[in-house]
Coordinates of C-alpha atoms in Angstrom, one line a residue:
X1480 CA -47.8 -84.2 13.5
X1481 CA -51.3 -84.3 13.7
X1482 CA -51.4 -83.7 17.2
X1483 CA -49.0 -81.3 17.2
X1484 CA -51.0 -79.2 15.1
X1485 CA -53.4 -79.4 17.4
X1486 CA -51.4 -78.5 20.4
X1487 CA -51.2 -82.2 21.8
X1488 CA -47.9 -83.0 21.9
X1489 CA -48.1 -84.7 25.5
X1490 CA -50.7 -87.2 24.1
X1491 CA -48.0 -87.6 20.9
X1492 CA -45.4 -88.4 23.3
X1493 CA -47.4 -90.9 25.3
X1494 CA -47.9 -92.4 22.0
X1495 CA -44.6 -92.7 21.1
X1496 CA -43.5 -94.0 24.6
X1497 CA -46.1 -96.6 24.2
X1498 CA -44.9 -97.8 20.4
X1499 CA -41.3 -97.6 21.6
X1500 CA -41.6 -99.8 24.8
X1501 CA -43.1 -102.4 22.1
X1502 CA -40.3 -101.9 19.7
X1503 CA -37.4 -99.8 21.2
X1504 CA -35.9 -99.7 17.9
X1505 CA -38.2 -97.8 15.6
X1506 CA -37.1 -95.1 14.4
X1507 CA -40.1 -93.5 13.5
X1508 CA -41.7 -93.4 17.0
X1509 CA -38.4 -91.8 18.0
X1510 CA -38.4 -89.1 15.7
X1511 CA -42.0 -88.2 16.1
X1512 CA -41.7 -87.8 19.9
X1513 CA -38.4 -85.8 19.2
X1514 CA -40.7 -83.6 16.9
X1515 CA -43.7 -83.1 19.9
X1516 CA -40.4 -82.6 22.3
X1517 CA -39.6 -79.7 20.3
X1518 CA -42.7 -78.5 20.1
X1519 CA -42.4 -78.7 24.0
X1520 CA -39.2 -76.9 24.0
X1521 CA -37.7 -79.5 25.5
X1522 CA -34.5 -80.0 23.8
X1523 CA -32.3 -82.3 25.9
X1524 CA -35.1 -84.7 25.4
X1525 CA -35.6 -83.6 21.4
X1526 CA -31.7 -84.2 21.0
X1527 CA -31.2 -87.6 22.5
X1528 CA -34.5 -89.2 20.7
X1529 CA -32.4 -87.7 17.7
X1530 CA -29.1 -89.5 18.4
X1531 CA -30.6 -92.0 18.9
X1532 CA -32.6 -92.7 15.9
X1533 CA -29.3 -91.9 13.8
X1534 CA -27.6 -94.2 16.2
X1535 CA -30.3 -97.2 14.8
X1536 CA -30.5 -95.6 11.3
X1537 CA -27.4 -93.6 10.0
X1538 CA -29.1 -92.1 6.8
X1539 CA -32.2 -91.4 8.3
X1540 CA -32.3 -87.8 6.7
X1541 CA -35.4 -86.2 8.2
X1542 CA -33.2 -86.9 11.8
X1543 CA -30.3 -85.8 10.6
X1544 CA -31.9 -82.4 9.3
X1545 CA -33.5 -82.4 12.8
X1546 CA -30.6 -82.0 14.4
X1547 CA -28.7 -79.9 12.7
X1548 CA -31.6 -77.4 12.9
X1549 CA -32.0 -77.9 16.6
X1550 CA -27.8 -77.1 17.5
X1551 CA -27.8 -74.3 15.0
X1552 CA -31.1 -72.4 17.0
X1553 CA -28.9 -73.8 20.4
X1554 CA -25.7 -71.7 19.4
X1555 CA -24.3 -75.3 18.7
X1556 CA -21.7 -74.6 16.6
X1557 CA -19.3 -77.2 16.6
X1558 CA -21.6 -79.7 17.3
X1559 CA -23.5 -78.6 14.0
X1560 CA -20.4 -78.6 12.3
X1561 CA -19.8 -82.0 13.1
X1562 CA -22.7 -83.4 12.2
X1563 CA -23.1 -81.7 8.6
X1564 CA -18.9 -83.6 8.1
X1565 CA -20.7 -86.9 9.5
X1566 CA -23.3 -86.5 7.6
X1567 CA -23.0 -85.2 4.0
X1568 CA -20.1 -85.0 1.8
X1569 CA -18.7 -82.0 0.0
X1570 CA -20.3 -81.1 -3.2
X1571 CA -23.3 -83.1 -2.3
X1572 CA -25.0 -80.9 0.9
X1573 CA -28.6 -80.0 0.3
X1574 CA -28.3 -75.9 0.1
X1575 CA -30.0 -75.9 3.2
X1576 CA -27.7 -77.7 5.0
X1577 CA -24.4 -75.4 2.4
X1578 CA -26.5 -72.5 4.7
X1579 CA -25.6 -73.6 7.9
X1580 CA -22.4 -74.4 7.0
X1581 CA -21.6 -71.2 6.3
X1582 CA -23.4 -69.2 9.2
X1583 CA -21.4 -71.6 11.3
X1584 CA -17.7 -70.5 9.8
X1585 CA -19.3 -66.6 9.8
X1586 CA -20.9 -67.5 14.0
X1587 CA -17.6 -68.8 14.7
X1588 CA -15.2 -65.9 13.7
X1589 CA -13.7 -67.5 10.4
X1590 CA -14.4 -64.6 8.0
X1591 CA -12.7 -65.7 4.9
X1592 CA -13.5 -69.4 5.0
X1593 CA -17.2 -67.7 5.7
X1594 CA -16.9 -65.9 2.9
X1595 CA -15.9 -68.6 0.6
X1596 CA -18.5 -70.6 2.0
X1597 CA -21.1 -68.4 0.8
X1598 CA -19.6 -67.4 -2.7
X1599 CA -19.7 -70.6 -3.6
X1600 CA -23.3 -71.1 -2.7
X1601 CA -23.9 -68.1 -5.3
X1602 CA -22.2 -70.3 -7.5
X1603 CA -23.6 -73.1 -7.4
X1604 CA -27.5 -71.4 -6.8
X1605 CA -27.5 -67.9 -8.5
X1606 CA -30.9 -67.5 -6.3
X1607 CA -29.6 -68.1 -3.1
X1608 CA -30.4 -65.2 -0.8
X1609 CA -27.3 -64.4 0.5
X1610 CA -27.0 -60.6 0.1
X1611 CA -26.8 -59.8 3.5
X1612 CA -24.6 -62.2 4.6
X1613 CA -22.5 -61.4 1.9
X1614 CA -22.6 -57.9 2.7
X1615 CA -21.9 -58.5 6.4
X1616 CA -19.0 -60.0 5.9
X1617 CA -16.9 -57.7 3.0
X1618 CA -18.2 -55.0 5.5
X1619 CA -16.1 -57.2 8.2
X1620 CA -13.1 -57.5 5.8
X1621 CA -12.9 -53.8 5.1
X1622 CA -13.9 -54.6 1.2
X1623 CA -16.2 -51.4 1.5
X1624 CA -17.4 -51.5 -2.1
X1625 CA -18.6 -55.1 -2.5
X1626 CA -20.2 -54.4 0.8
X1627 CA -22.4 -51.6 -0.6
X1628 CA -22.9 -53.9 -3.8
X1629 CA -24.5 -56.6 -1.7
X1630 CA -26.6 -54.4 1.2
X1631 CA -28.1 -52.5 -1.7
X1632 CA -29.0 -56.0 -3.4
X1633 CA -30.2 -57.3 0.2
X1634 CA -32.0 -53.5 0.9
X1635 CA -33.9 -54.3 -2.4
X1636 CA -35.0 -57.3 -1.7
X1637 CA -36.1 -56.6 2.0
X1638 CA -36.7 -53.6 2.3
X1639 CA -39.1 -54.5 5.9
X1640 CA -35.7 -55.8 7.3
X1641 CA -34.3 -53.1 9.4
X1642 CA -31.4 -55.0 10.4
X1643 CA -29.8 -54.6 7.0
X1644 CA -30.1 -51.2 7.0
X1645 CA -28.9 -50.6 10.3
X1646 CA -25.6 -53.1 10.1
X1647 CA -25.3 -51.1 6.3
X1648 CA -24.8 -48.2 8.1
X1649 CA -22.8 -48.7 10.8
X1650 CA -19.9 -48.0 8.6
X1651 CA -21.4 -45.7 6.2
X1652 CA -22.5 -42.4 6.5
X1653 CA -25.3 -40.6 4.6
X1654 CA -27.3 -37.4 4.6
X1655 CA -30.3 -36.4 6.1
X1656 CA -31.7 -36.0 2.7
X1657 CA -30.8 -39.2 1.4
X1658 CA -33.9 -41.3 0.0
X1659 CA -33.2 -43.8 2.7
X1660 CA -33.6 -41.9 5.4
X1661 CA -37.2 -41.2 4.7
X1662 CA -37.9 -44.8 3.6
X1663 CA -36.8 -45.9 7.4
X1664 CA -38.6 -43.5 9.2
X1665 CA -41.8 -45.3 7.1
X1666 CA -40.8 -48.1 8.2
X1667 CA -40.3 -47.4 11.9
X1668 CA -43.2 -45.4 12.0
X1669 CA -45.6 -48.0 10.7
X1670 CA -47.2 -50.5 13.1
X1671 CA -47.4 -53.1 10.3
X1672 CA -44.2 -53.6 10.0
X1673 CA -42.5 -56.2 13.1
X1674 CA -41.6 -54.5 16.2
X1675 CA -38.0 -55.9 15.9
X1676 CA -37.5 -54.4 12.6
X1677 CA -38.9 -51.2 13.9
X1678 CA -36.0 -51.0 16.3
X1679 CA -33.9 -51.7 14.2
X1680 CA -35.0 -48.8 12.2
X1681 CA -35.0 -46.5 15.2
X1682 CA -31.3 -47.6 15.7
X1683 CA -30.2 -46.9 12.6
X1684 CA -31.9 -43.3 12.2
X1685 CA -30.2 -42.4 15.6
X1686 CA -27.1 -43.3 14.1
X1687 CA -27.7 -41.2 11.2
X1688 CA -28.6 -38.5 13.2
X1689 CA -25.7 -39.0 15.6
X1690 CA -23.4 -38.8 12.5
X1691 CA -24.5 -35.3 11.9
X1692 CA -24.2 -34.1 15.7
X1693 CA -28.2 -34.2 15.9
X1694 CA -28.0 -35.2 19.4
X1695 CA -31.5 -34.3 20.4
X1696 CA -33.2 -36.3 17.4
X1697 CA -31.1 -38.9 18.5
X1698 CA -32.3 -39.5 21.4
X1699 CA -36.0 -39.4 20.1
X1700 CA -35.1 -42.6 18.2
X1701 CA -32.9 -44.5 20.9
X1702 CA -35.8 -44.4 23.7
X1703 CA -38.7 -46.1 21.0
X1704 CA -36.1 -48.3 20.1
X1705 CA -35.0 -49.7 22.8
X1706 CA -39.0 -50.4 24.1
X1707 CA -39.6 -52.1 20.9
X1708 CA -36.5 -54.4 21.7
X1709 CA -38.1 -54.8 25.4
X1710 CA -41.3 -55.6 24.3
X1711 CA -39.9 -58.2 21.6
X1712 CA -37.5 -60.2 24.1
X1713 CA -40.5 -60.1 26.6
X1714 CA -43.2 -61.4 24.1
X1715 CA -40.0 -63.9 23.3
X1716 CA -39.6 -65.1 26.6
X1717 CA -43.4 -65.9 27.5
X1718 CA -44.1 -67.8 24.3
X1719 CA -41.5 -70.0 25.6

């Protein structure tokens, strides 16, 4: 971890090859190379030291948690699915691992079993924060007024995320005057604030434009907007 803090993950990895050639089974090397692999972006590699480790060691945790971070970033649904019913048993998932869950059922089209999923993290940790989720999906379900119960809970406590505010109102209109409306302009106006939530702003006041035929202010939003989502996926793709 050391080195890759440093930004020496090659050196980590020639590290680990050289304690795993010396004892191919420990699992310790292996998961400390998977970690300077991901660090590398390399995930193929990240993935099998994981496996593998979990092959030698079925409760090694830290590997397991690994893993199921690494498919859920990959779009790994299933395979993320799998693992957390391999792994841990109902009733006795880390939340963390109750949150994946649940994005997984909501990633993979199964609303109500989404839905579920979620309440019954609210249930069992009152300070989960789930509001948007939550909100996302009784917006999905056409329950309208829960919907509005939750973005307004998840608006509150976010109130930099333009993404909530801009999936709130997708099926919600409101009026030029409304207190929101000048709260996102702030928001995409300020520099401070990140440059994907500031499209996401912009978005969102077209739309509220757009809902009241303002066609030309519309447009004065969607062009900003969609350079801030340019510049975002570019700065994206070279970090990578």
């Amino acid at each position: 971890r050391i080195l890759i803090a440093l930004r020496r993950a090659p050196e980590g990895i020639r590290q680990c090859n050289l304690a795993l050639r010396a004892a191919p089974g420990f699992v310790q090397a292996l998961l400390c190379r998977a970690e300077c692999n991901k660090a590398l972006r390399r995930m193929p590699e990240t993935q099998a030291d994981l496996r593998r480790a979990l092959k030698l060691d079925k409760k090694a945790e830290r590997a397991s948690r690994m893993l199921l971070s690494i498919l859920m970033d990959c779009a790994e649904y299933f395979a993320a699915e799998d693992l957390i019913e391999a792994t841990w048993k109902p009733g006795k998932r880390p939340l963390a691992v109750d949150m994946h869950r649940a994005k997984i059922l909501a990633e993979t089209q199964r609303t109500k079993e989404a839905l579920e999923a979620y309440t019954e993290i609210v249930d069992t940790h009152p300070d989960a924060d789930v509001s948007f989720e939550l909100g996302d999906l009784n917006q999905s379900l056409g329950n309208f007024d829960a919907a509005q119960e939750h973005f307004d809970a998840a608006i509150s406590a976010h109130p930099d995320r333009g993404d909530i505010f801009r999936l709130y109102l997708t099926s919600k209109k409101i009026e030029l005057d409304d207190p929101l409306v000048a709260h996102m302009q702030s928001k995409f106006e300020d520099p401070k604030v990140d440059p994907s939530s500031r499209a996401h702003f912009a978005f969102a006041l077209g739309k509220v434009h757009e809902d009241h035929k303002a066609y030309d202010a519309v447009f004065d939003y969607i062009h900003p907007a969609n350079a801030l989502k340019k510049s975002t996926e570019s700065y994206t793709f070279t970090r990578r």
